[in-house]
mmCIF file of C-alpha atoms in Angstrom:
data_model
loop_
_atom_site.group_PDB
_atom_site.id
_atom_site.type_symbol
_atom_site.label_atom_id
_atom_site.label_comp_id
_atom_site.label_asym_id
_atom_site.label_seq_id
_atom_site.Cartn_x
_atom_site.Cartn_y
_atom_site.Cartn_z
ATOM 1 C CA MET A 836 -16.597 -155.235 169.440
ATOM 2 C CA THR A 837 -18.119 -151.234 169.131
ATOM 3 C CA GLY A 838 -20.181 -148.994 171.852
ATOM 4 C CA GLN A 839 -20.771 -145.746 171.551
ATOM 5 C CA TRP A 840 -17.251 -143.788 172.736
ATOM 6 C CA TRP A 841 -14.809 -146.834 173.479
ATOM 7 C CA SER A 842 -14.888 -149.350 170.467
ATOM 8 C CA CYS A 843 -11.650 -152.445 169.205
ATOM 9 C CA GLY A 844 -9.552 -152.064 165.838
ATOM 10 C CA GLN A 845 -8.341 -154.027 164.156
ATOM 11 C CA ASP A 846 -4.592 -152.623 165.501
ATOM 12 C CA GLY A 847 -5.978 -154.653 169.019
ATOM 13 C CA ARG A 848 -6.397 -151.957 170.265
ATOM 14 C CA VAL A 849 -8.921 -149.026 171.811
ATOM 15 C CA HIS A 850 -9.657 -146.373 170.021
ATOM 16 C CA LEU A 851 -11.955 -143.898 171.420
ATOM 17 C CA ARG A 852 -14.632 -141.901 169.164
ATOM 18 C CA LEU A 853 -15.393 -138.586 171.233
ATOM 19 C CA VAL A 854 -17.069 -135.535 169.458
ATOM 20 C CA ALA A 855 -14.753 -131.594 170.816
ATOM 21 C CA ASP A 856 -17.426 -130.670 173.275
ATOM 22 C CA GLU A 857 -16.984 -133.848 174.754
ATOM 23 C CA ALA A 858 -13.941 -133.749 174.812
ATOM 24 C CA ALA A 859 -14.245 -130.242 176.867
ATOM 25 C CA THR A 860 -16.574 -131.126 178.940
ATOM 26 C CA ILE A 861 -14.221 -134.493 180.599
ATOM 27 C CA LEU A 862 -11.150 -131.864 180.530
ATOM 28 C CA GLY A 863 -13.306 -130.315 183.203
ATOM 29 C CA LEU A 864 -14.430 -132.480 185.282
ATOM 30 C CA MET A 865 -10.106 -133.682 185.119
ATOM 31 C CA HIS A 866 -9.610 -130.054 186.231
ATOM 32 C CA GLU A 867 -11.840 -129.863 189.642
ATOM 33 C CA VAL A 868 -10.205 -133.400 190.471
ATOM 34 C CA ARG A 869 -6.738 -130.948 189.809
ATOM 35 C CA GLU A 870 -8.127 -128.639 191.990
ATOM 36 C CA ILE A 871 -9.431 -131.013 194.508
ATOM 37 C CA LEU A 872 -5.929 -132.747 195.020
ATOM 38 C CA THR A 873 -4.223 -129.685 194.785
ATOM 39 C CA GLY A 874 -6.265 -128.226 197.581
ATOM 40 C CA ALA A 875 -7.349 -129.066 201.119
ATOM 41 C CA ALA A 876 -6.357 -132.334 202.684
ATOM 42 C CA ASP A 877 -8.771 -132.343 205.089
ATOM 43 C CA ASP A 878 -10.732 -131.912 202.421
ATOM 44 C CA PRO A 879 -14.135 -134.809 202.137
ATOM 45 C CA ILE A 880 -12.743 -136.276 198.266
ATOM 46 C CA MET A 881 -9.306 -135.875 199.491
ATOM 47 C CA GLN A 882 -10.500 -138.347 202.682
ATOM 48 C CA ARG A 883 -12.080 -141.112 199.899
ATOM 49 C CA LEU A 884 -9.158 -141.188 197.611
ATOM 50 C CA PHE A 885 -6.348 -141.338 200.398
ATOM 51 C CA PRO A 886 -8.423 -143.772 202.998
ATOM 52 C CA ARG A 887 -5.986 -144.648 205.828
ATOM 53 C CA ALA A 888 -4.624 -148.399 205.228
ATOM 54 C CA TYR A 889 -4.944 -149.590 209.015
ATOM 55 C CA LEU A 890 -7.861 -149.325 210.787
ATOM 56 C CA ASP A 891 -6.362 -150.098 214.584
ATOM 57 C CA PRO A 892 -5.243 -147.215 215.843
ATOM 58 C CA THR A 893 -2.724 -149.171 217.920
ATOM 59 C CA GLU A 894 -0.899 -149.359 214.056
ATOM 60 C CA GLU A 895 -1.297 -145.316 213.796
ATOM 61 C CA SER A 896 2.400 -145.841 213.673
ATOM 62 C CA ALA A 897 2.508 -148.184 210.945
ATOM 63 C CA GLU A 898 -0.041 -145.831 209.538
ATOM 64 C CA GLN A 899 2.184 -142.166 209.409
ATOM 65 C CA THR A 900 4.939 -143.870 208.141
ATOM 66 C CA TRP A 901 2.459 -145.843 205.282
ATOM 67 C CA ARG A 902 0.890 -142.284 204.493
ATOM 68 C CA ALA A 903 4.758 -140.862 204.766
ATOM 69 C CA LEU A 904 6.252 -143.467 202.007
ATOM 70 C CA ALA A 905 2.973 -143.931 199.684
ATOM 71 C CA GLY A 906 0.948 -141.248 199.710
ATOM 72 C CA PRO A 907 3.339 -138.839 198.082
ATOM 73 C CA ASP A 908 4.061 -141.678 195.124
ATOM 74 C CA LEU A 909 -0.082 -142.088 195.178
ATOM 75 C CA LEU A 910 -0.802 -137.870 194.702
ATOM 76 C CA ARG A 911 2.068 -137.888 191.429
ATOM 77 C CA GLU A 912 0.462 -141.373 189.968
ATOM 78 C CA ARG A 913 -3.859 -139.437 190.047
ATOM 79 C CA LEU A 914 -2.032 -135.797 188.585
ATOM 80 C CA ASP A 915 0.858 -136.960 185.766
ATOM 81 C CA ARG A 916 -2.581 -139.654 184.470
ATOM 82 C CA LEU A 917 -4.681 -136.583 184.205
ATOM 83 C CA ARG A 918 -1.564 -134.327 182.623
ATOM 84 C CA ARG A 919 -0.911 -137.248 180.667
ATOM 85 C CA LEU A 920 -5.317 -137.204 179.269
ATOM 86 C CA ALA A 921 -5.579 -133.430 178.915
ATOM 87 C CA GLY A 922 -3.149 -133.619 176.387
ATOM 88 C CA HIS A 923 -4.431 -135.788 175.057
ATOM 89 C CA LEU A 924 -8.185 -134.331 175.338
ATOM 90 C CA GLU A 925 -7.133 -131.021 174.205
ATOM 91 C CA PRO A 926 -6.564 -131.202 170.445
ATOM 92 C CA VAL A 927 -9.636 -132.740 170.921
ATOM 93 C CA ALA A 928 -11.249 -129.957 172.467
ATOM 94 C CA LEU A 929 -9.714 -127.990 170.125
ATOM 95 C CA GLY A 930 -11.341 -129.037 167.399
ATOM 96 C CA GLU A 931 -7.920 -130.238 166.468
ATOM 97 C CA HIS A 932 -8.479 -133.885 166.161
ATOM 98 C CA THR A 933 -11.024 -135.280 165.050
ATOM 99 C CA ALA A 934 -10.245 -138.216 164.309
ATOM 100 C CA PRO A 935 -9.988 -140.734 166.884
ATOM 101 C CA LEU A 936 -7.636 -141.579 169.806
ATOM 102 C CA VAL A 937 -5.929 -144.366 169.921
ATOM 103 C CA LEU A 938 -4.797 -145.538 172.545
ATOM 104 C CA GLY A 939 -2.420 -146.991 174.213
ATOM 105 C CA GLU A 940 -1.501 -149.268 177.437
ATOM 106 C CA GLU A 941 -0.225 -146.607 179.698
ATOM 107 C CA ALA A 942 -3.019 -144.913 178.343
ATOM 108 C CA GLU A 943 -5.465 -147.333 179.078
ATOM 109 C CA ALA A 944 -4.779 -147.510 183.259
ATOM 110 C CA ASP A 945 -4.974 -143.736 183.120
ATOM 111 C CA TRP A 946 -8.308 -143.548 181.538
ATOM 112 C CA MET A 947 -9.681 -146.437 183.641
ATOM 113 C CA GLY A 948 -7.893 -144.697 187.194
ATOM 114 C CA ALA A 949 -9.102 -141.305 186.575
ATOM 115 C CA LEU A 950 -12.585 -141.845 184.866
ATOM 116 C CA ASN A 951 -12.529 -143.106 188.955
ATOM 117 C CA ASP A 952 -11.067 -140.223 190.041
ATOM 118 C CA ILE A 953 -14.320 -138.607 188.073
ATOM 119 C CA ARG A 954 -16.828 -140.779 189.310
ATOM 120 C CA LEU A 955 -15.749 -140.801 192.859
ATOM 121 C CA THR A 956 -15.422 -136.626 193.027
ATOM 122 C CA LEU A 957 -17.954 -135.716 191.457
ATOM 123 C CA GLY A 958 -19.978 -138.700 192.885
ATOM 124 C CA GLY A 959 -19.225 -137.177 196.430
ATOM 125 C CA ALA A 960 -19.773 -133.989 195.259
ATOM 126 C CA ILE A 961 -23.338 -134.655 194.645
ATOM 127 C CA GLY A 962 -23.962 -137.373 197.577
ATOM 128 C CA VAL A 963 -23.899 -141.023 196.315
ATOM 129 C CA SER A 964 -24.383 -142.522 199.446
ATOM 130 C CA ASP A 965 -26.339 -146.239 199.776
ATOM 131 C CA ASP A 966 -29.233 -144.406 200.433
ATOM 132 C CA HIS A 967 -29.503 -141.763 197.923
ATOM 133 C CA ALA A 968 -27.892 -144.744 194.235
ATOM 134 C CA ALA A 969 -27.001 -143.478 191.427
ATOM 135 C CA ASP A 970 -29.020 -144.687 189.931
ATOM 136 C CA ASP A 971 -32.228 -142.851 190.943
ATOM 137 C CA GLU A 972 -33.768 -139.711 189.364
ATOM 138 C CA PRO A 973 -33.318 -136.344 190.466
ATOM 139 C CA ASP A 974 -36.224 -134.233 190.360
ATOM 140 C CA ASP A 975 -36.879 -131.236 186.862
ATOM 141 C CA ASP A 976 -36.602 -128.412 190.364
ATOM 142 C CA ASP A 977 -33.612 -130.030 192.007
ATOM 143 C CA PRO A 978 -30.697 -128.131 191.255
ATOM 144 C CA GLN A 979 -27.769 -130.425 191.190
ATOM 145 C CA GLY A 980 -30.853 -132.213 188.200
ATOM 146 C CA PRO A 981 -27.193 -131.127 185.428
ATOM 147 C CA ALA A 982 -24.282 -132.571 187.608
ATOM 148 C CA TRP A 983 -27.083 -136.326 188.073
ATOM 149 C CA HIS A 984 -27.236 -136.458 185.086
ATOM 150 C CA LEU A 985 -23.126 -135.889 184.484
ATOM 151 C CA TYR A 986 -22.320 -138.449 185.987
ATOM 152 C CA HIS A 987 -24.725 -141.192 184.982
ATOM 153 C CA VAL A 988 -23.541 -140.550 181.625
ATOM 154 C CA LEU A 989 -20.166 -141.084 182.795
ATOM 155 C CA THR A 990 -20.923 -144.318 184.936
ATOM 156 C CA TYR A 991 -22.619 -145.171 181.121
ATOM 157 C CA PHE A 992 -18.803 -144.404 179.767
ATOM 158 C CA HIS A 993 -15.999 -145.410 182.250
ATOM 159 C CA GLY A 994 -18.217 -148.790 181.895
ATOM 160 C CA GLU A 995 -17.961 -149.516 177.645
ATOM 161 C CA LEU A 996 -14.317 -148.909 179.024
ATOM 162 C CA ILE A 997 -14.233 -151.361 181.328
ATOM 163 C CA ASP A 998 -16.298 -153.875 179.859
ATOM 164 C CA LEU A 999 -13.227 -153.734 176.331
ATOM 165 C CA LEU A 1000 -11.059 -154.081 178.825
ATOM 166 C CA LEU A 1001 -13.222 -157.209 180.729
ATOM 167 C CA ASP A 1002 -13.480 -158.563 177.477
ATOM 168 C CA ARG A 1003 -9.783 -158.622 176.683
ATOM 169 C CA LEU A 1004 -8.532 -160.276 180.569
ATOM 170 C CA PRO A 1005 -8.067 -164.020 179.857
ATOM 171 C CA GLU A 1006 -11.182 -166.047 182.188
ATOM 172 C CA ALA A 1007 -8.874 -168.301 183.844
ATOM 173 C CA GLY A 1008 -6.355 -167.099 186.525
ATOM 174 C CA SER A 1009 -4.426 -167.892 189.382
ATOM 175 C CA ASP A 1010 -6.947 -168.546 191.896
ATOM 176 C CA ASP A 1011 -4.146 -168.356 195.661
ATOM 177 C CA ILE A 1012 -5.505 -166.751 197.998
ATOM 178 C CA MET B 967 3.806 -170.691 201.570
ATOM 179 C CA ARG B 968 5.576 -171.952 203.933
ATOM 180 C CA ALA B 969 7.300 -175.969 202.463
ATOM 181 C CA THR B 970 7.128 -178.420 205.630
ATOM 182 C CA SER B 971 9.271 -180.751 206.477
ATOM 183 C CA LEU B 972 8.906 -184.937 205.023
ATOM 184 C CA PRO B 973 8.465 -186.357 208.639
ATOM 185 C CA GLY B 974 12.165 -187.800 209.974
ATOM 186 C CA ILE B 975 13.777 -185.078 208.250
ATOM 187 C CA VAL B 976 15.850 -182.117 209.605
ATOM 188 C CA ARG B 977 15.141 -178.894 207.659
ATOM 189 C CA GLU B 978 18.193 -176.484 208.610
ATOM 190 C CA PRO B 979 16.959 -173.381 209.395
ATOM 191 C CA GLN B 980 17.878 -171.005 206.600
ATOM 192 C CA ILE B 981 19.267 -166.917 206.841
ATOM 193 C CA ASP B 982 16.322 -165.394 206.130
ATOM 194 C CA ASP B 983 13.240 -168.240 206.665
ATOM 195 C CA VAL B 984 9.886 -166.589 208.280
ATOM 196 C CA PRO B 985 10.104 -166.315 211.264
ATOM 197 C CA GLU B 986 7.236 -168.553 213.187
ATOM 198 C CA THR B 987 5.290 -165.644 215.064
ATOM 199 C CA ASP B 988 4.921 -163.361 212.544
ATOM 200 C CA GLN B 989 1.030 -162.972 211.670
ATOM 201 C CA PRO B 990 0.551 -163.295 208.942
ATOM 202 C CA TRP B 991 -2.324 -159.737 207.606
ATOM 203 C CA ILE B 992 -4.573 -159.558 205.302
ATOM 204 C CA VAL B 993 -6.447 -157.113 202.966
ATOM 205 C CA ILE B 994 -9.316 -155.905 202.986
ATOM 206 C CA VAL B 995 -12.247 -154.753 200.000
ATOM 207 C CA TRP B 996 -14.546 -152.212 201.189
ATOM 208 C CA ASN B 997 -17.776 -152.038 199.838
ATOM 209 C CA ASP B 998 -18.846 -147.726 197.984
ATOM 210 C CA PRO B 999 -21.402 -146.235 196.686
ATOM 211 C CA VAL B 1000 -19.134 -145.133 193.725
ATOM 212 C CA ASN B 1001 -16.770 -147.864 192.046
ATOM 213 C CA LEU B 1002 -18.704 -149.493 189.646
ATOM 214 C CA MET B 1003 -19.446 -154.042 190.293
ATOM 215 C CA SER B 1004 -17.438 -154.662 186.849
ATOM 216 C CA TYR B 1005 -14.486 -151.613 187.678
ATOM 217 C CA VAL B 1006 -13.697 -154.037 190.830
ATOM 218 C CA VAL B 1007 -13.671 -156.999 188.691
ATOM 219 C CA PHE B 1008 -11.195 -156.120 186.511
ATOM 220 C CA VAL B 1009 -9.388 -154.608 189.709
ATOM 221 C CA PHE B 1010 -8.991 -157.825 190.707
ATOM 222 C CA GLN B 1011 -7.863 -159.628 187.249
ATOM 223 C CA LYS B 1012 -5.655 -156.846 187.097
ATOM 224 C CA LEU B 1013 -3.556 -156.760 190.093
ATOM 225 C CA PHE B 1014 -4.054 -159.867 191.951
ATOM 226 C CA GLY B 1015 -4.589 -162.340 188.377
ATOM 227 C CA TYR B 1016 -7.226 -164.452 189.917
ATOM 228 C CA SER B 1017 -9.835 -165.737 187.398
ATOM 229 C CA ARG B 1018 -12.938 -163.754 186.786
ATOM 230 C CA GLU B 1019 -14.907 -166.602 188.665
ATOM 231 C CA LYS B 1020 -13.136 -165.577 191.750
ATOM 232 C CA ALA B 1021 -12.860 -161.698 191.675
ATOM 233 C CA THR B 1022 -16.508 -161.910 190.590
ATOM 234 C CA ARG B 1023 -17.627 -163.820 193.596
ATOM 235 C CA LEU B 1024 -15.379 -161.474 195.839
ATOM 236 C CA MET B 1025 -16.273 -158.401 194.537
ATOM 237 C CA MET B 1026 -19.790 -159.666 195.403
ATOM 238 C CA GLN B 1027 -19.334 -160.485 198.477
ATOM 239 C CA VAL B 1028 -17.384 -156.770 199.229
ATOM 240 C CA HIS B 1029 -21.168 -155.958 197.080
ATOM 241 C CA HIS B 1030 -23.478 -157.636 199.483
ATOM 242 C CA GLU B 1031 -21.706 -158.556 202.338
ATOM 243 C CA GLY B 1032 -20.028 -154.594 203.381
ATOM 244 C CA ARG B 1033 -16.337 -156.109 202.685
ATOM 245 C CA ALA B 1034 -14.598 -158.911 201.033
ATOM 246 C CA VAL B 1035 -10.708 -160.755 202.444
ATOM 247 C CA VAL B 1036 -8.917 -160.064 198.632
ATOM 248 C CA THR B 1037 -5.299 -161.056 199.605
ATOM 249 C CA SER B 1038 -2.820 -162.499 202.313
ATOM 250 C CA GLY B 1039 1.044 -161.604 203.068
ATOM 251 C CA ALA B 1040 3.131 -160.507 204.230
ATOM 252 C CA ARG B 1041 2.855 -156.725 206.506
ATOM 253 C CA HIS B 1042 4.624 -155.617 203.630
ATOM 254 C CA GLU B 1043 3.168 -157.123 200.680
ATOM 255 C CA CYS B 1044 0.199 -155.748 202.157
ATOM 256 C CA GLU B 1045 0.301 -152.737 202.128
ATOM 257 C CA SER B 1046 1.867 -152.732 198.274
ATOM 258 C CA SER B 1047 -1.599 -154.883 197.395
ATOM 259 C CA VAL B 1048 -3.373 -151.906 199.393
ATOM 260 C CA ALA B 1049 -1.256 -148.839 198.034
ATOM 261 C CA ARG B 1050 -2.004 -149.293 194.771
ATOM 262 C CA LEU B 1051 -6.038 -151.127 195.351
ATOM 263 C CA HIS B 1052 -6.134 -146.722 196.619
ATOM 264 C CA ALA B 1053 -4.662 -146.381 193.034
ATOM 265 C CA TYR B 1054 -7.650 -147.068 191.296
ATOM 266 C CA GLY B 1055 -9.720 -145.430 194.182
ATOM 267 C CA LEU B 1056 -10.671 -149.032 195.115
ATOM 268 C CA TRP B 1057 -10.803 -148.223 199.597
ATOM 269 C CA ALA B 1058 -8.345 -150.971 200.970
ATOM 270 C CA THR B 1059 -6.837 -151.208 204.164
ATOM 271 C CA LEU B 1060 -4.720 -154.127 205.926
ATOM 272 C CA GLN B 1061 -4.811 -156.294 209.495
ATOM 273 C CA HIS B 1062 -4.138 -159.329 211.486
ATOM 274 C CA ASP B 1063 -5.761 -162.466 209.766
ATOM 275 C CA GLU B 1064 -8.506 -162.642 211.646
#
């Protein structure tokens, strides 16, 4: 199965073909996510990336305990995967690495999570909502037009990887709920 | 799932029995406009080992009804599941079973 960017190599591993400009664009977006992650906790995008576990106000104590334990690990995981991916992308963006990137299992998980963080961050910034759907075409004079276009491209980019990884998952499972 | 005793057989209480009064907790995943449907299916299969059919059914429930119960268990298990769902960027919460 071969898409525009992602494919399965003969070695069974996921391959990623990016030109330098594409790698540079993704690096820029990863930098923006990193800025949010290391910025104000009350930023709306931070609140989306680190939502509450308990909606019941009588469980506030459990919520705070859970946040104190799970929050730092989740933040560290998000930052670490961005850092790892940046390490792979920088040589591509600089034109030093032109062969496809070959992903190990950790890199697959890194890309899946990081691309979703990028889309959540970009989507939050441009106001993606159920009313303002992602498949609405922006007006020609919309100053956020380029950001919407980028969001669309990222959606295809992420979607291609998801479809490839879904293809490799078994149909059957352990349905025990 | 607790093992049920056969009728007429007295089961000695075990030291690590779950108390009868421990209500089960449920994990709910909420809809949001960014997450791709295919991504949600992937996460449900990857995290919970569900079949494609079940993962898709739960995803469609999130999509159409705004939320779906995706797993249940003890509080600490559900807290752990919520954290893992958040790491994938899904919006999940836990509460007492309805």
